[in-house]
JSON list of C-alpha atoms in Angstrom, two decimals:
[
{"chain": "A", "resi": 120, "resn": "MET", "atom": "CA", "xyz": [-6.49, -19.44, -4.10]},
{"chain": "A", "resi": 121, "resn": "LYS", "atom": "CA", "xyz": [-9.57, -19.24, -6.32]},
{"chain": "A", "resi": 122, "resn": "THR", "atom": "CA", "xyz": [-11.64, -18.86, -3.16]},
{"chain": "A", "resi": 123, "resn": "LEU", "atom": "CA", "xyz": [-9.58, -15.81, -2.21]},
{"chain": "A", "resi": 124, "resn": "ALA", "atom": "CA", "xyz": [-10.03, -14.32, -5.66]},
{"chain": "A", "resi": 125, "resn": "LEU", "atom": "CA", "xyz": [-13.73, -15.05, -6.04]},
{"chain": "A", "resi": 126, "resn": "ALA", "atom": "CA", "xyz": [-14.87, -14.25, -2.53]},
{"chain": "A", "resi": 127, "resn": "ALA", "atom": "CA", "xyz": [-13.02, -10.98, -2.29]},
{"chain": "A", "resi": 128, "resn": "ALA", "atom": "CA", "xyz": [-13.36, -9.75, -5.86]},
{"chain": "A", "resi": 129, "resn": "ALA", "atom": "CA", "xyz": [-16.89, -8.55, -5.28]},
{"chain": "A", "resi": 130, "resn": "ALA", "atom": "CA", "xyz": [-15.81, -6.99, -2.00]},
{"chain": "A", "resi": 131, "resn": "LEU", "atom": "CA", "xyz": [-13.21, -4.68, -3.55]},
{"chain": "A", "resi": 132, "resn": "ALA", "atom": "CA", "xyz": [-15.25, -3.98, -6.66]},
{"chain": "A", "resi": 133, "resn": "ALA", "atom": "CA", "xyz": [-17.88, -2.21, -4.57]},
{"chain": "A", "resi": 134, "resn": "PHE", "atom": "CA", "xyz": [-15.43, 0.36, -3.23]},
{"chain": "A", "resi": 135, "resn": "THR", "atom": "CA", "xyz": [-15.24, 2.99, -5.94]},
{"chain": "A", "resi": 136, "resn": "SER", "atom": "CA", "xyz": [-17.09, 6.00, -4.52]},
{"chain": "A", "resi": 137, "resn": "GLU", "atom": "CA", "xyz": [-15.51, 9.44, -4.81]},
{"chain": "A", "resi": 138, "resn": "ALA", "atom": "CA", "xyz": [-14.68, 10.28, -1.19]},
{"chain": "A", "resi": 139, "resn": "VAL", "atom": "CA", "xyz": [-12.12, 13.05, -0.91]},
{"chain": "A", "resi": 140, "resn": "ALA", "atom": "CA", "xyz": [-8.69, 12.11, 0.47]},
{"chain": "A", "resi": 141, "resn": "SER", "atom": "CA", "xyz": [-6.83, 14.50, 2.71]},
{"chain": "A", "resi": 142, "resn": "THR", "atom": "CA", "xyz": [-4.37, 16.89, 1.11]},
{"chain": "A", "resi": 143, "resn": "GLY", "atom": "CA", "xyz": [-1.03, 15.72, 2.49]},
{"chain": "A", "resi": 144, "resn": "ALA", "atom": "CA", "xyz": [1.97, 15.08, 0.24]},
{"chain": "A", "resi": 145, "resn": "CYS", "atom": "CA", "xyz": [1.30, 11.37, -0.10]},
{"chain": "A", "resi": 146, "resn": "GLU", "atom": "CA", "xyz": [-2.42, 11.91, -0.61]},
{"chain": "A", "resi": 147, "resn": "ARG", "atom": "CA", "xyz": [-1.88, 14.45, -3.40]},
{"chain": "A", "resi": 148, "resn": "GLU", "atom": "CA", "xyz": [0.38, 12.02, -5.20]},
{"chain": "A", "resi": 149, "resn": "ILE", "atom": "CA", "xyz": [-2.15, 9.23, -4.77]},
{"chain": "A", "resi": 150, "resn": "GLN", "atom": "CA", "xyz": [-4.87, 11.30, -6.43]},
{"chain": "A", "resi": 151, "resn": "SER", "atom": "CA", "xyz": [-2.61, 11.99, -9.41]},
{"chain": "A", "resi": 152, "resn": "ALA", "atom": "CA", "xyz": [-1.21, 8.45, -9.75]},
{"chain": "A", "resi": 153, "resn": "ALA", "atom": "CA", "xyz": [-4.64, 6.82, -9.41]},
{"chain": "A", "resi": 154, "resn": "ALA", "atom": "CA", "xyz": [-5.93, 8.90, -12.31]},
{"chain": "A", "resi": 155, "resn": "LYS", "atom": "CA", "xyz": [-2.78, 8.35, -14.40]},
{"chain": "A", "resi": 156, "resn": "TYR", "atom": "CA", "xyz": [-2.78, 4.55, -14.01]},
{"chain": "A", "resi": 157, "resn": "GLY", "atom": "CA", "xyz": [-6.54, 3.94, -13.93]},
{"chain": "A", "resi": 158, "resn": "ILE", "atom": "CA", "xyz": [-6.57, 2.67, -10.36]},
{"chain": "A", "resi": 159, "resn": "PRO", "atom": "CA", "xyz": [-9.65, 3.36, -8.24]},
{"chain": "A", "resi": 160, "resn": "GLU", "atom": "CA", "xyz": [-8.46, 6.15, -5.95]},
{"chain": "A", "resi": 161, "resn": "GLY", "atom": "CA", "xyz": [-10.01, 4.49, -2.92]},
{"chain": "A", "resi": 162, "resn": "ILE", "atom": "CA", "xyz": [-8.01, 1.33, -3.47]},
{"chain": "A", "resi": 163, "resn": "LEU", "atom": "CA", "xyz": [-4.67, 3.10, -3.92]},
{"chain": "A", "resi": 164, "resn": "TYR", "atom": "CA", "xyz": [-5.35, 5.39, -0.95]},
{"chain": "A", "resi": 165, "resn": "SER", "atom": "CA", "xyz": [-6.45, 2.50, 1.28]},
{"chain": "A", "resi": 166, "resn": "VAL", "atom": "CA", "xyz": [-3.35, 0.49, 0.38]},
{"chain": "A", "resi": 167, "resn": "GLY", "atom": "CA", "xyz": [-1.26, 3.51, 1.38]},
{"chain": "A", "resi": 168, "resn": "LEU", "atom": "CA", "xyz": [-3.24, 3.99, 4.57]},
{"chain": "A", "resi": 169, "resn": "THR", "atom": "CA", "xyz": [-2.78, 0.32, 5.40]},
{"chain": "A", "resi": 170, "resn": "GLU", "atom": "CA", "xyz": [0.96, 0.68, 4.79]},
{"chain": "A", "resi": 171, "resn": "THR", "atom": "CA", "xyz": [1.75, 3.98, 6.55]},
{"chain": "A", "resi": 172, "resn": "GLY", "atom": "CA", "xyz": [-1.49, 5.24, 8.02]},
{"chain": "A", "resi": 173, "resn": "ARG", "atom": "CA", "xyz": [-0.97, 7.12, 11.22]},
{"chain": "A", "resi": 174, "resn": "LYS", "atom": "CA", "xyz": [-3.65, 9.30, 12.76]},
{"chain": "A", "resi": 175, "resn": "GLY", "atom": "CA", "xyz": [-5.69, 9.06, 9.58]},
{"chain": "A", "resi": 176, "resn": "SER", "atom": "CA", "xyz": [-3.07, 10.16, 7.06]},
{"chain": "A", "resi": 177, "resn": "LEU", "atom": "CA", "xyz": [-0.11, 8.75, 5.21]},
{"chain": "A", "resi": 178, "resn": "TYR", "atom": "CA", "xyz": [3.44, 9.56, 6.22]},
{"chain": "A", "resi": 179, "resn": "PRO", "atom": "CA", "xyz": [6.18, 10.09, 3.61]},
{"chain": "A", "resi": 180, "resn": "TYR", "atom": "CA", "xyz": [9.10, 9.28, 5.92]},
{"chain": "A", "resi": 181, "resn": "ALA", "atom": "CA", "xyz": [7.65, 6.09, 7.37]},
{"chain": "A", "resi": 182, "resn": "MET", "atom": "CA", "xyz": [9.83, 3.01, 7.43]},
{"chain": "A", "resi": 183, "resn": "ASN", "atom": "CA", "xyz": [9.37, -0.57, 8.44]},
{"chain": "A", "resi": 184, "resn": "VAL", "atom": "CA", "xyz": [12.62, -2.25, 9.37]},
{"chain": "A", "resi": 185, "resn": "GLU", "atom": "CA", "xyz": [12.36, -6.02, 9.68]},
{"chain": "A", "resi": 186, "resn": "GLY", "atom": "CA", "xyz": [8.75, -5.72, 10.88]},
{"chain": "A", "resi": 187, "resn": "LYS", "atom": "CA", "xyz": [9.15, -2.69, 13.15]},
{"chain": "A", "resi": 188, "resn": "ALA", "atom": "CA", "xyz": [7.35, 0.51, 12.14]},
{"chain": "A", "resi": 189, "resn": "ILE", "atom": "CA", "xyz": [9.38, 3.72, 12.46]},
{"chain": "A", "resi": 190, "resn": "PHE", "atom": "CA", "xyz": [8.12, 7.27, 11.88]},
{"chain": "A", "resi": 191, "resn": "PRO", "atom": "CA", "xyz": [11.17, 9.57, 11.69]},
{"chain": "A", "resi": 192, "resn": "PRO", "atom": "CA", "xyz": [10.35, 13.28, 12.02]},
{"chain": "A", "resi": 193, "resn": "SER", "atom": "CA", "xyz": [12.13, 14.33, 8.80]},
{"chain": "A", "resi": 194, "resn": "GLU", "atom": "CA", "xyz": [13.61, 12.98, 5.60]},
{"chain": "A", "resi": 195, "resn": "GLN", "atom": "CA", "xyz": [17.09, 13.64, 6.95]},
{"chain": "A", "resi": 196, "resn": "ASP", "atom": "CA", "xyz": [16.34, 11.58, 10.07]},
{"chain": "A", "resi": 197, "resn": "ALA", "atom": "CA", "xyz": [14.73, 8.88, 7.94]},
{"chain": "A", "resi": 198, "resn": "MET", "atom": "CA", "xyz": [17.89, 8.62, 5.83]},
{"chain": "A", "resi": 199, "resn": "ARG", "atom": "CA", "xyz": [20.00, 8.41, 8.99]},
{"chain": "A", "resi": 200, "resn": "GLN", "atom": "CA", "xyz": [17.82, 5.61, 10.33]},
{"chain": "A", "resi": 201, "resn": "PHE", "atom": "CA", "xyz": [17.87, 3.86, 6.96]},
{"chain": "A", "resi": 202, "resn": "ASP", "atom": "CA", "xyz": [21.68, 3.93, 6.94]},
{"chain": "A", "resi": 203, "resn": "VAL", "atom": "CA", "xyz": [21.83, 2.61, 10.51]},
{"chain": "A", "resi": 204, "resn": "ALA", "atom": "CA", "xyz": [19.44, -0.22, 9.63]},
{"chain": "A", "resi": 205, "resn": "ARG", "atom": "CA", "xyz": [21.39, -1.19, 6.50]},
{"chain": "A", "resi": 206, "resn": "ASN", "atom": "CA", "xyz": [24.73, -1.01, 8.31]},
{"chain": "A", "resi": 207, "resn": "SER", "atom": "CA", "xyz": [23.39, -3.27, 11.06]},
{"chain": "A", "resi": 208, "resn": "GLY", "atom": "CA", "xyz": [22.43, -5.90, 8.49]},
{"chain": "A", "resi": 209, "resn": "ALA", "atom": "CA", "xyz": [18.71, -5.24, 8.06]},
{"chain": "A", "resi": 210, "resn": "LYS", "atom": "CA", "xyz": [17.54, -6.64, 4.73]},
{"chain": "A", "resi": 211, "resn": "LEU", "atom": "CA", "xyz": [13.81, -5.92, 4.69]},
{"chain": "A", "resi": 212, "resn": "ILE", "atom": "CA", "xyz": [13.28, -2.17, 4.84]},
{"chain": "A", "resi": 213, "resn": "ASP", "atom": "CA", "xyz": [10.04, -0.67, 3.55]},
{"chain": "A", "resi": 214, "resn": "ILE", "atom": "CA", "xyz": [10.18, 3.02, 2.68]},
{"chain": "A", "resi": 215, "resn": "GLY", "atom": "CA", "xyz": [7.86, 5.98, 2.25]},
{"chain": "A", "resi": 216, "resn": "CYS", "atom": "CA", "xyz": [4.18, 6.67, 1.59]},
{"chain": "A", "resi": 217, "resn": "MET", "atom": "CA", "xyz": [3.49, 3.26, 0.07]},
{"chain": "A", "resi": 218, "resn": "GLN", "atom": "CA", "xyz": [6.20, 1.27, 1.91]},
{"chain": "A", "resi": 219, "resn": "ILE", "atom": "CA", "xyz": [8.23, 0.21, -1.11]},
{"chain": "A", "resi": 220, "resn": "ASN", "atom": "CA", "xyz": [10.63, -2.55, -0.10]},
{"chain": "A", "resi": 221, "resn": "HIS", "atom": "CA", "xyz": [14.23, -1.49, -0.65]},
{"chain": "A", "resi": 222, "resn": "TYR", "atom": "CA", "xyz": [15.56, -5.04, -1.04]},
{"chain": "A", "resi": 223, "resn": "TYR", "atom": "CA", "xyz": [13.10, -6.02, -3.77]},
{"chain": "A", "resi": 224, "resn": "HIS", "atom": "CA", "xyz": [12.50, -2.68, -5.49]},
{"chain": "A", "resi": 225, "resn": "GLY", "atom": "CA", "xyz": [15.44, -0.41, -4.63]},
{"chain": "A", "resi": 226, "resn": "GLU", "atom": "CA", "xyz": [17.11, -1.06, -7.97]},
{"chain": "A", "resi": 227, "resn": "ASN", "atom": "CA", "xyz": [14.25, 0.85, -9.61]},
{"chain": "A", "resi": 228, "resn": "PHE", "atom": "CA", "xyz": [15.27, 4.07, -7.85]},
{"chain": "A", "resi": 229, "resn": "GLY", "atom": "CA", "xyz": [18.44, 6.15, -8.09]},
{"chain": "A", "resi": 230, "resn": "SER", "atom": "CA", "xyz": [18.89, 6.06, -4.31]},
{"chain": "A", "resi": 231, "resn": "ALA", "atom": "CA", "xyz": [17.13, 5.32, -1.04]},
{"chain": "A", "resi": 232, "resn": "GLU", "atom": "CA", "xyz": [16.54, 9.06, -0.75]},
{"chain": "A", "resi": 233, "resn": "GLU", "atom": "CA", "xyz": [14.49, 8.94, -3.97]},
{"chain": "A", "resi": 234, "resn": "MET", "atom": "CA", "xyz": [12.36, 6.23, -2.39]},
{"chain": "A", "resi": 235, "resn": "PHE", "atom": "CA", "xyz": [11.28, 8.70, 0.31]},
{"chain": "A", "resi": 236, "resn": "ASP", "atom": "CA", "xyz": [10.13, 11.25, -2.30]},
{"chain": "A", "resi": 237, "resn": "PRO", "atom": "CA", "xyz": [6.30, 11.10, -2.23]},
{"chain": "A", "resi": 238, "resn": "HIS", "atom": "CA", "xyz": [5.98, 11.55, -6.00]},
{"chain": "A", "resi": 239, "resn": "ARG", "atom": "CA", "xyz": [8.47, 8.82, -6.91]},
{"chain": "A", "resi": 240, "resn": "ASN", "atom": "CA", "xyz": [7.26, 6.49, -4.15]},
{"chain": "A", "resi": 241, "resn": "VAL", "atom": "CA", "xyz": [3.57, 6.70, -5.03]},
{"chain": "A", "resi": 242, "resn": "GLU", "atom": "CA", "xyz": [4.25, 6.69, -8.78]},
{"chain": "A", "resi": 243, "resn": "TYR", "atom": "CA", "xyz": [6.24, 3.46, -8.46]},
{"chain": "A", "resi": 244, "resn": "ALA", "atom": "CA", "xyz": [3.62, 1.88, -6.19]},
{"chain": "A", "resi": 245, "resn": "ALA", "atom": "CA", "xyz": [0.84, 2.75, -8.64]},
{"chain": "A", "resi": 246, "resn": "LYS", "atom": "CA", "xyz": [2.76, 1.25, -11.58]},
{"chain": "A", "resi": 247, "resn": "PHE", "atom": "CA", "xyz": [3.47, -1.86, -9.51]},
{"chain": "A", "resi": 248, "resn": "LEU", "atom": "CA", "xyz": [-0.18, -2.21, -8.45]},
{"chain": "A", "resi": 249, "resn": "ARG", "atom": "CA", "xyz": [-1.34, -1.66, -12.06]},
{"chain": "A", "resi": 250, "resn": "ASN", "atom": "CA", "xyz": [1.06, -4.39, -13.25]},
{"chain": "A", "resi": 251, "resn": "LEU", "atom": "CA", "xyz": [-0.22, -6.74, -10.55]},
{"chain": "A", "resi": 252, "resn": "HIS", "atom": "CA", "xyz": [-3.78, -6.01, -11.67]},
{"chain": "A", "resi": 253, "resn": "GLU", "atom": "CA", "xyz": [-2.89, -6.81, -15.28]},
{"chain": "A", "resi": 254, "resn": "ARG", "atom": "CA", "xyz": [-1.25, -10.06, -14.22]},
{"chain": "A", "resi": 255, "resn": "HIS", "atom": "CA", "xyz": [-3.94, -11.21, -11.75]},
{"chain": "A", "resi": 256, "resn": "GLU", "atom": "CA", "xyz": [-7.01, -9.56, -13.35]},
{"chain": "A", "resi": 257, "resn": "THR", "atom": "CA", "xyz": [-8.72, -8.29, -10.18]},
{"chain": "A", "resi": 258, "resn": "TRP", "atom": "CA", "xyz": [-7.99, -5.47, -7.77]},
{"chain": "A", "resi": 259, "resn": "THR", "atom": "CA", "xyz": [-8.43, -7.94, -4.92]},
{"chain": "A", "resi": 260, "resn": "MET", "atom": "CA", "xyz": [-5.58, -10.13, -6.13]},
{"chain": "A", "resi": 261, "resn": "ALA", "atom": "CA", "xyz": [-3.45, -7.12, -7.05]},
{"chain": "A", "resi": 262, "resn": "VAL", "atom": "CA", "xyz": [-3.86, -5.78, -3.50]},
{"chain": "A", "resi": 263, "resn": "ALA", "atom": "CA", "xyz": [-3.16, -9.22, -2.02]},
{"chain": "A", "resi": 264, "resn": "ARG", "atom": "CA", "xyz": [0.06, -9.57, -4.03]},
{"chain": "A", "resi": 265, "resn": "TYR", "atom": "CA", "xyz": [1.15, -5.98, -3.30]},
{"chain": "A", "resi": 266, "resn": "HIS", "atom": "CA", "xyz": [1.85, -6.95, 0.28]},
{"chain": "A", "resi": 267, "resn": "ALA", "atom": "CA", "xyz": [2.57, -10.68, 0.24]},
{"chain": "A", "resi": 268, "resn": "GLY", "atom": "CA", "xyz": [3.96, -13.09, -2.30]},
{"chain": "A", "resi": 269, "resn": "PRO", "atom": "CA", "xyz": [1.95, -15.74, -4.13]},
{"chain": "A", "resi": 270, "resn": "ASN", "atom": "CA", "xyz": [2.57, -18.50, -1.60]},
{"chain": "A", "resi": 271, "resn": "ASN", "atom": "CA", "xyz": [1.31, -16.65, 1.48]},
{"chain": "A", "resi": 272, "resn": "ASN", "atom": "CA", "xyz": [-2.49, -16.89, 1.44]},
{"chain": "A", "resi": 273, "resn": "PRO", "atom": "CA", "xyz": [-3.02, -16.09, 5.15]},
{"chain": "A", "resi": 274, "resn": "ALA", "atom": "CA", "xyz": [-1.02, -12.85, 4.91]},
{"chain": "A", "resi": 275, "resn": "GLN", "atom": "CA", "xyz": [-2.80, -11.94, 1.67]},
{"chain": "A", "resi": 276, "resn": "LYS", "atom": "CA", "xyz": [-6.24, -12.43, 3.19]},
{"chain": "A", "resi": 277, "resn": "GLN", "atom": "CA", "xyz": [-5.36, -10.45, 6.31]},
{"chain": "A", "resi": 278, "resn": "TYR", "atom": "CA", "xyz": [-3.96, -7.62, 4.20]},
{"chain": "A", "resi": 279, "resn": "VAL", "atom": "CA", "xyz": [-6.97, -7.48, 1.86]},
{"chain": "A", "resi": 280, "resn": "CYS", "atom": "CA", "xyz": [-9.27, -7.29, 4.90]},
{"chain": "A", "resi": 281, "resn": "ARG", "atom": "CA", "xyz": [-7.23, -4.43, 6.38]},
{"chain": "A", "resi": 282, "resn": "VAL", "atom": "CA", "xyz": [-7.44, -2.57, 3.06]},
{"chain": "A", "resi": 283, "resn": "ILE", "atom": "CA", "xyz": [-11.22, -3.12, 2.95]},
{"chain": "A", "resi": 284, "resn": "ALA", "atom": "CA", "xyz": [-11.51, -1.84, 6.53]},
{"chain": "A", "resi": 285, "resn": "ASN", "atom": "CA", "xyz": [-9.61, 1.30, 5.48]},
{"chain": "A", "resi": 286, "resn": "LEU", "atom": "CA", "xyz": [-11.85, 1.72, 2.42]},
{"chain": "A", "resi": 287, "resn": "VAL", "atom": "CA", "xyz": [-14.84, 1.70, 4.75]},
{"chain": "A", "resi": 288, "resn": "ALA", "atom": "CA", "xyz": [-13.23, 3.92, 7.40]},
{"chain": "A", "resi": 289, "resn": "THR", "atom": "CA", "xyz": [-12.32, 6.59, 4.84]},
{"chain": "A", "resi": 290, "resn": "GLY", "atom": "CA", "xyz": [-15.73, 6.66, 3.19]},
{"chain": "A", "resi": 291, "resn": "TYR", "atom": "CA", "xyz": [-14.70, 5.06, -0.08]},
{"chain": "A", "resi": 292, "resn": "GLY", "atom": "CA", "xyz": [-17.02, 2.11, 0.45]},
{"chain": "A", "resi": 293, "resn": "LYS", "atom": "CA", "xyz": [-19.06, 0.02, 2.84]},
{"chain": "A", "resi": 294, "resn": "TRP", "atom": "CA", "xyz": [-18.96, -3.51, 4.14]},
{"chain": "A", "resi": 295, "resn": "THR", "atom": "CA", "xyz": [-20.82, -5.79, 1.77]},
{"chain": "A", "resi": 296, "resn": "PRO", "atom": "CA", "xyz": [-22.09, -9.23, 2.80]},
{"chain": "A", "resi": 297, "resn": "ASN", "atom": "CA", "xyz": [-19.35, -10.82, 0.65]},
{"chain": "A", "resi": 298, "resn": "ALA", "atom": "CA", "xyz": [-16.61, -8.68, 2.19]},
{"chain": "A", "resi": 299, "resn": "SER", "atom": "CA", "xyz": [-17.89, -9.28, 5.71]},
{"chain": "A", "resi": 300, "resn": "ASN", "atom": "CA", "xyz": [-18.12, -13.02, 5.17]},
{"chain": "A", "resi": 301, "resn": "PHE", "atom": "CA", "xyz": [-14.69, -13.17, 3.54]},
{"chain": "A", "resi": 302, "resn": "CYS", "atom": "CA", "xyz": [-12.99, -11.26, 6.33]},
{"chain": "A", "resi": 303, "resn": "GLN", "atom": "CA", "xyz": [-14.75, -13.05, 9.19]},
{"chain": "A", "resi": 304, "resn": "ASN", "atom": "CA", "xyz": [-13.86, -16.55, 7.98]}
]
C-alpha cells in the first residue's frame, strides 16, 4: 500500500493548474465546493468526470446500478429508475454528479431525490473527499479511497490512473514520469 501512496503522490501533486471547467450544473458546484473545502479544483473535477463524465461533461442525473451506467434524461426519470432498481433488489446504486452510493451514504441525505441535486451531491462528495484526505494525508490516497475500500488495491490503482488521465485530458495537468510509470505498471 505504501507503494501506491508514494508512487502516485507525486503524480497527483503536480496537477494543480487553473484550467477552466465547463459551466454545467455539476461543474459550477465543483468550482464552489473545491474552494470551500480546499480541494484542488482539478482533482475534484477529474473525480467527477471519472464518475459521470459523458461527452466531456458531468451529468447530474447519472446513475450506476450494480455496475451498469444509466443516464436518464431528467430528474423525474432518474427517480423512476431509482425506484425500479430499489424495488427489484438492487443494493449498490450510485447517484448524481459525483456518484454518491445510496447504500453507504444515503442516510446523510433527506431522500434519494436530494442525492440528485447537484449542490447537495457535490457538497457531500467534497466533504467526503476532504475527510479522506485528512485521514490518509495525500490526495492520491483520498482519491483511491473515494472509489474503492481499503482492501482493494487493484481497483484503487485503476481508479487513480483514470482520474490522472482525466486531469491531463481536461488541461489541469500533464503526465509526469512518476504518474506514467505508476499507471503503466
